[in-house]
Each structure stands twice: as C-alpha cells, then as structure tokens.
Tab-separated table of C-alpha atoms in Angstrom:
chain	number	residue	atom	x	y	z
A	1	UNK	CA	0.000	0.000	0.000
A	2	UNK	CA	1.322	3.372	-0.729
A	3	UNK	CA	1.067	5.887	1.975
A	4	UNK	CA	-1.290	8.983	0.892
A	5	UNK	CA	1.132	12.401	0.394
A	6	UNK	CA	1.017	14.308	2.936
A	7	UNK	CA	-1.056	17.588	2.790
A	8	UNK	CA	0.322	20.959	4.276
A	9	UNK	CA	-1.367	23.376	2.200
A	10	UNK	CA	-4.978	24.525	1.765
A	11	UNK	CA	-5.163	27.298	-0.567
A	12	UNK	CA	-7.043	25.491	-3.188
A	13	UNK	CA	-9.500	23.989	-0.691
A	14	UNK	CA	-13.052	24.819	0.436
A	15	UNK	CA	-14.323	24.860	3.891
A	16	UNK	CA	-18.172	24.843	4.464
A	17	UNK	CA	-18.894	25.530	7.794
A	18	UNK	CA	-22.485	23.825	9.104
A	19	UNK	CA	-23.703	25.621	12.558
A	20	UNK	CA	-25.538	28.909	13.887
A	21	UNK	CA	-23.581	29.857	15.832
A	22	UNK	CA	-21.824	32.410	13.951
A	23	UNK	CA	-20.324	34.460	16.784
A	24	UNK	CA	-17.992	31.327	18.290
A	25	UNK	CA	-16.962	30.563	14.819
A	26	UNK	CA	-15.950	34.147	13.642
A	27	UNK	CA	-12.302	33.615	14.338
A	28	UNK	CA	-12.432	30.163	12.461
A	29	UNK	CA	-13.925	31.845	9.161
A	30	UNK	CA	-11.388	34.213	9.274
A	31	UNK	CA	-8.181	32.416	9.715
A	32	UNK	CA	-9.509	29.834	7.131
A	33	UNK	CA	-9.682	32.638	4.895
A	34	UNK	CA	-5.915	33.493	5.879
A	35	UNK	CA	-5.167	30.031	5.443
A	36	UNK	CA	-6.270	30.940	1.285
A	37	UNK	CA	-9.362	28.538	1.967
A	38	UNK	CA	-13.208	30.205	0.674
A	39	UNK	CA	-15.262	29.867	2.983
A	40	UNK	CA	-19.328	29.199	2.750
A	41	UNK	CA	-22.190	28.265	5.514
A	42	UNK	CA	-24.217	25.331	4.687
A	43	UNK	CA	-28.115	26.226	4.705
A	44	UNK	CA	-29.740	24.564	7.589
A	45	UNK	CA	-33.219	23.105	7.613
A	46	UNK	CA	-33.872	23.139	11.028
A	47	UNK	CA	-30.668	21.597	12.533
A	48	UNK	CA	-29.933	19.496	9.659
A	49	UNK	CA	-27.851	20.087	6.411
A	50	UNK	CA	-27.773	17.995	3.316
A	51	UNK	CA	-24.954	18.336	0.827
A	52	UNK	CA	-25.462	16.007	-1.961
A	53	UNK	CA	-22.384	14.497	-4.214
A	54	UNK	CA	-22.885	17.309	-6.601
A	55	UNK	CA	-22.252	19.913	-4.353
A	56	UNK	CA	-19.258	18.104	-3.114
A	57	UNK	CA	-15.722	17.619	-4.612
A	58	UNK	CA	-13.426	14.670	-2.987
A	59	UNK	CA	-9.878	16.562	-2.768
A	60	UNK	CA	-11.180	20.522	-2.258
A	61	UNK	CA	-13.899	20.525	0.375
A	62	UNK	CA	-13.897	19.921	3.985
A	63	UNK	CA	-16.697	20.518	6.540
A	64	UNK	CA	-16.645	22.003	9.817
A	65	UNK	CA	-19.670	20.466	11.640
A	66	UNK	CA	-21.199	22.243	15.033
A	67	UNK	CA	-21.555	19.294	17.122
A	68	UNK	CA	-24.310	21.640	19.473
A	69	UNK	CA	-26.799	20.445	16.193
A	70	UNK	CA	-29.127	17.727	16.864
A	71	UNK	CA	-28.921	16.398	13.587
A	72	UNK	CA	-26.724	18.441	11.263
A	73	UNK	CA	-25.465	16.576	8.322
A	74	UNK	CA	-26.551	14.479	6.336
A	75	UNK	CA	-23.860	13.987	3.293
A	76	UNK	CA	-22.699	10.708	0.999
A	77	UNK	CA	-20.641	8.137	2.615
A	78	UNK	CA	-18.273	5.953	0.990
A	79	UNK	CA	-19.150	2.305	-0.185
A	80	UNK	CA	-16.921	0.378	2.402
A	81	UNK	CA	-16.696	1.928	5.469
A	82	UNK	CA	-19.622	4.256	5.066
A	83	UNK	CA	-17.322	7.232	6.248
A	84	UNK	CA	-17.801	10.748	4.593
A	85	UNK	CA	-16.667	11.402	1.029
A	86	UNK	CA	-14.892	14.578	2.193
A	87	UNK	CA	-12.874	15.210	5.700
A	88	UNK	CA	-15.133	16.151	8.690
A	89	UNK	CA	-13.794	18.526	11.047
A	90	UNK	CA	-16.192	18.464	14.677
A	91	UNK	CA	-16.894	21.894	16.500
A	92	UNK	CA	-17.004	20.911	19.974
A	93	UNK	CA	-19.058	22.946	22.395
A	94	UNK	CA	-21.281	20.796	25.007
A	95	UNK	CA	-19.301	18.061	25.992
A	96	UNK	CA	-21.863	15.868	26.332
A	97	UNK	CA	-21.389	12.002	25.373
A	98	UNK	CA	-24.205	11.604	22.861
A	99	UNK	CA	-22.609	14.946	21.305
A	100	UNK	CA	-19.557	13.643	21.015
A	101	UNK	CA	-20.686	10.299	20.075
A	102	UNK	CA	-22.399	11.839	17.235
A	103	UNK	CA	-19.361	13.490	15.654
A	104	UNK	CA	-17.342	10.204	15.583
A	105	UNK	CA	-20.072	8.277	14.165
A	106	UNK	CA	-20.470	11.364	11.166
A	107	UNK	CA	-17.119	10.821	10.157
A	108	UNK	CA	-15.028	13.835	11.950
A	109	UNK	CA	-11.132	12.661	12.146
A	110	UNK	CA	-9.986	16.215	13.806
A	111	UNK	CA	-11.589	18.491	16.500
A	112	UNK	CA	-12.066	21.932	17.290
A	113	UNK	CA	-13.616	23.551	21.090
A	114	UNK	CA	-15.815	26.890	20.836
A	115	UNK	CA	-14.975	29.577	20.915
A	116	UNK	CA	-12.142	28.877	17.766
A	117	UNK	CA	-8.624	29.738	18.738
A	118	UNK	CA	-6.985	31.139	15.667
A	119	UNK	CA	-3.822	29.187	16.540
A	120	UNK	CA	-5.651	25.909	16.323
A	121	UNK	CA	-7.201	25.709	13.515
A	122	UNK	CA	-4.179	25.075	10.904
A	123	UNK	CA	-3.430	22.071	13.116
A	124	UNK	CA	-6.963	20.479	12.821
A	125	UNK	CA	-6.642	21.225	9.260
A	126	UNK	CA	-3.565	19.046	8.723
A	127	UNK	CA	-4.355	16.119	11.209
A	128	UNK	CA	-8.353	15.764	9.952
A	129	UNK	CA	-7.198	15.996	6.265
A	130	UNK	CA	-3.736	13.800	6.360
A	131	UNK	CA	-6.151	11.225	8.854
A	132	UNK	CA	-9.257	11.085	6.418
A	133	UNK	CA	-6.655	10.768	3.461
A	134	UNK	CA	-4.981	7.953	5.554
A	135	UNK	CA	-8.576	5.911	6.078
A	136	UNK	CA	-9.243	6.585	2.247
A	137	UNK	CA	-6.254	4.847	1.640
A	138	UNK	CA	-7.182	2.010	3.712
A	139	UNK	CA	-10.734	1.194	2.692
A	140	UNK	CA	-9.536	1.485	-1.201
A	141	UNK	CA	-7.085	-1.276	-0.224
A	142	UNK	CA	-9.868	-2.814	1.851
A	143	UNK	CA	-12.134	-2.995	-1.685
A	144	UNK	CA	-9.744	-4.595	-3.623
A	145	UNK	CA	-8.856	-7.197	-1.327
A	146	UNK	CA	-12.210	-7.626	-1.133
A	147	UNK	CA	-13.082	-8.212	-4.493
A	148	UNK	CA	-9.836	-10.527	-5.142
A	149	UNK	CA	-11.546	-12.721	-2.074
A	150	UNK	CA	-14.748	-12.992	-4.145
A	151	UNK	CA	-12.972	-13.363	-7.502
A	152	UNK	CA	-10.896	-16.259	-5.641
A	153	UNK	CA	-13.621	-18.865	-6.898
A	154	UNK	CA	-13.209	-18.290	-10.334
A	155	UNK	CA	-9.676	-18.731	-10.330
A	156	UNK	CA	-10.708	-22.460	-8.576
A	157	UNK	CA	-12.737	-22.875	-11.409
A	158	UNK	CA	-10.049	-21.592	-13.763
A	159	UNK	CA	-7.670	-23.788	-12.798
A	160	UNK	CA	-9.544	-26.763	-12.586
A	161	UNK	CA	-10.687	-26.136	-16.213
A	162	UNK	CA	-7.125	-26.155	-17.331
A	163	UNK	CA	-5.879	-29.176	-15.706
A	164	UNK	CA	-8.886	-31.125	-16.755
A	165	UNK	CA	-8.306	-30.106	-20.643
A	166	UNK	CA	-4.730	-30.037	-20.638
A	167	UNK	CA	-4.176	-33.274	-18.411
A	168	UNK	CA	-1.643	-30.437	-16.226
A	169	UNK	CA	-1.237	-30.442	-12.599
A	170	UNK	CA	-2.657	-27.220	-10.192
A	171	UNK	CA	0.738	-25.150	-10.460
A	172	UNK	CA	1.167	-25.442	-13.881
A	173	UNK	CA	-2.455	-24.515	-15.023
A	174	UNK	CA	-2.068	-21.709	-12.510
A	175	UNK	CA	0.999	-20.440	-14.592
A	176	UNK	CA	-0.400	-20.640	-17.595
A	177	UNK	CA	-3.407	-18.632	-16.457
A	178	UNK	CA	-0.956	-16.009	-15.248
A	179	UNK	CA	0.862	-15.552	-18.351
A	180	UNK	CA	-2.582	-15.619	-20.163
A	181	UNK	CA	-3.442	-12.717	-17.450
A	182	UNK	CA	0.148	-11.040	-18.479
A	183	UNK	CA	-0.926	-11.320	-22.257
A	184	UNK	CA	-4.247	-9.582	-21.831
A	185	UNK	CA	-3.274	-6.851	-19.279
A	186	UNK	CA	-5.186	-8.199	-16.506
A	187	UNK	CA	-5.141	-9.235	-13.063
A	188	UNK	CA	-5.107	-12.802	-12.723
A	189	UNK	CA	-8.726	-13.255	-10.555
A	190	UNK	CA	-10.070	-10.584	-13.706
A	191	UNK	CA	-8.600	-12.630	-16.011
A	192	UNK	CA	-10.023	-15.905	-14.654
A	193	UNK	CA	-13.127	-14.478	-14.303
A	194	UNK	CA	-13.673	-13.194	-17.835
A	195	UNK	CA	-12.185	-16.782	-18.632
A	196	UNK	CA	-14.913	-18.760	-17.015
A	197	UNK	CA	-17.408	-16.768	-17.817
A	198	UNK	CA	-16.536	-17.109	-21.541
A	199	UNK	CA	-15.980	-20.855	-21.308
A	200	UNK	CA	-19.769	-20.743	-19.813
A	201	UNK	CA	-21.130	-19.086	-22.834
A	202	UNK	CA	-20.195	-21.683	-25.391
A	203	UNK	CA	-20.513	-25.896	-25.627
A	204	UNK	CA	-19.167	-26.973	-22.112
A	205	UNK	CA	-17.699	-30.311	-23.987
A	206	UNK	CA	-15.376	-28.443	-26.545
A	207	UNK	CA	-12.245	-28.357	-24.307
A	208	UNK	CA	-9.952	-28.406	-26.398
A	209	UNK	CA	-6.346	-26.779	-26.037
A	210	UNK	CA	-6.908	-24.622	-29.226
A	211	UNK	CA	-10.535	-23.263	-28.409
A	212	UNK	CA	-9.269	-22.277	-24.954
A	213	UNK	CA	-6.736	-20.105	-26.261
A	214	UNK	CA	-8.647	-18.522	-28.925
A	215	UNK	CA	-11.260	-17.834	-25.430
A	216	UNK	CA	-8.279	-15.924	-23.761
A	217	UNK	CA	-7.142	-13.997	-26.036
C-alpha cells in the first residue's frame, strides 16, 4: 500500500462551515480565509444540512460540523466503510457524550472547542485531512482485497478447467493462467473471471487446447 502524500497546504481547498452559531466561529472563518481557503455556511433546515455528491468535490472541500446540532449533516458516505466522502472537522461545544458520540459516528477525524482559537485551527486542518486521506487509503485497499476474495472462486474454477483439458497439474495450469493474465493486461482473478465466464457461454464439452486459447485472447 502506498502511503497517501502528505497535505500541508490549503489554498485550493473549500471549507463549508455547518452551525448557527456564527459568533464562536468568527475567528475560524477568518483564519480559514488566511489560510487561502473560501469559505461558505451550509443552509440549515432546522438543525440538519444535506450536501449532496454534486455539491461536493473529494480533494477541495472539507466541513466544519457544530456538534451543538441535533442532527446536522446528512452527506454521501463511501461504499466500504460508510465514512464521509470529504474530511469532517467536529466543532465541539457541550461536551456531552451523545454529542460527542455523534461526531465520531459522522465521520469527523480532527476536533475543534468553541470559541475557535486562531492558533488551532491550521493544526486540525492538517491532522483531519492527512487522517481522512490515511482511512481513504485504507478502505480502497480494503475494496480490492475484497473483491480478489470474491474473484478467488473463479480462479478455482479456472484452474480446474485447465488441468482437466490439458491433463496439467494445479501449479502449472495456474501459470499458464498467469501468463494468459500477463498477455491480456489483466489481473489474474479478472482474467479468470472473464475466462470462465466465456468458457460458460459456449458448448461446455469443446475443451480443447486450441478453443481455450482462442477464449483468452
């Protein structure tokens, strides 16, 4: 796994900020605006604020989320984990356990207390990004793992398909599926996947060596 860069400068970024309580957060608008991030307010429907995937943009935005809301965001979450598209920043004001409880279940991988210290805000910035970009990381691995475990029966099949046309043993019908996976620019489990599949779609008794290859390639 490659280790995400690490991210030390927010000029190009976006910070939407979801609360009322404009006063507390006055210093955090403006040193995000020093920072070189624009800065917006989410519109609030009672306590609650809904940002669809259109409005969002994986790599610019990041949300600062008043954790004094009852119910304040509701935003898309990933596929795996279900965790935020975008990094989540908490506002921390009543330090009440279901408050808090509800900031770690949105999502928010840095924290801020109210009233907003100038001086701490670049430091949330750079832990909540570099963390969320960190857990990105991880569940991307987590997906392809994932679907190589799933993709691990066809390669059974694959192999078994081999060594019964081919009279071969299980390592060398593996190899020969590998450099049929090199040949085609695929992963092996894609590879043996679009190979069964194929071998599925036409008379299960030709097996010979010579319709197998014209299959894989």
């Amino acid at each position: 796994m490659t280790a995400p860069r690490f991210v030390q400068n927010f000029s190009q970024c976006r910070a939407t900020i979801v609360s009322r309580d404009a006063r507390a957060l006055d210093m955090l608008e403006r040193t995000l605006m020093k920072l070189g991030l624009a800065v917006a307010y989410a519109v609030l429907d009672g306590d609650k604020a809904s940002l669809g995937a259109e409005t969002l943009e994986a790599g610019r935005d990041i949300l600062f989320v008043d954790g004094d809301l009852d119910s304040p965001l509701d935003i898309p979450v990933t596929a795996v984990g279900e965790n935020p598209i975008v990094p989540v920043v908490g506002l921390i004001g009543v330090e009440a356990p279901s408050r808090l409880r509800q900031l770690v279940q949105m999502g928010a991988s840095a924290y801020l207390r109210k009233p907003v210290h100038g001086a701490t805000v670049y430091s949330a910035l750079v832990l909540g990004v570099n963390a969320f970009n960190r857990k990105q990381t991880l569940e991307q691995c987590l997906e392809t793992h994932e679907t190589r475990r799933r993709q691990r029966r066809y390669v059974i099949k694959a192999v078994i398909e081999i060594m019964r046309s081919d009279d071969v043993d299980d390592d060398e019908a593996y190899a020969r599926l590998r450099r049929m996976s090199m040949r085609n620019r695929m992963s092996v489990e894609d590879f043996c996947e679009h190979f069964v599949r194929l071998r599925a779609m036409v008379n299960p008794r030709d097996s010979s060596p010579d319709r197998r290859r014209e299959i894989a390639t």
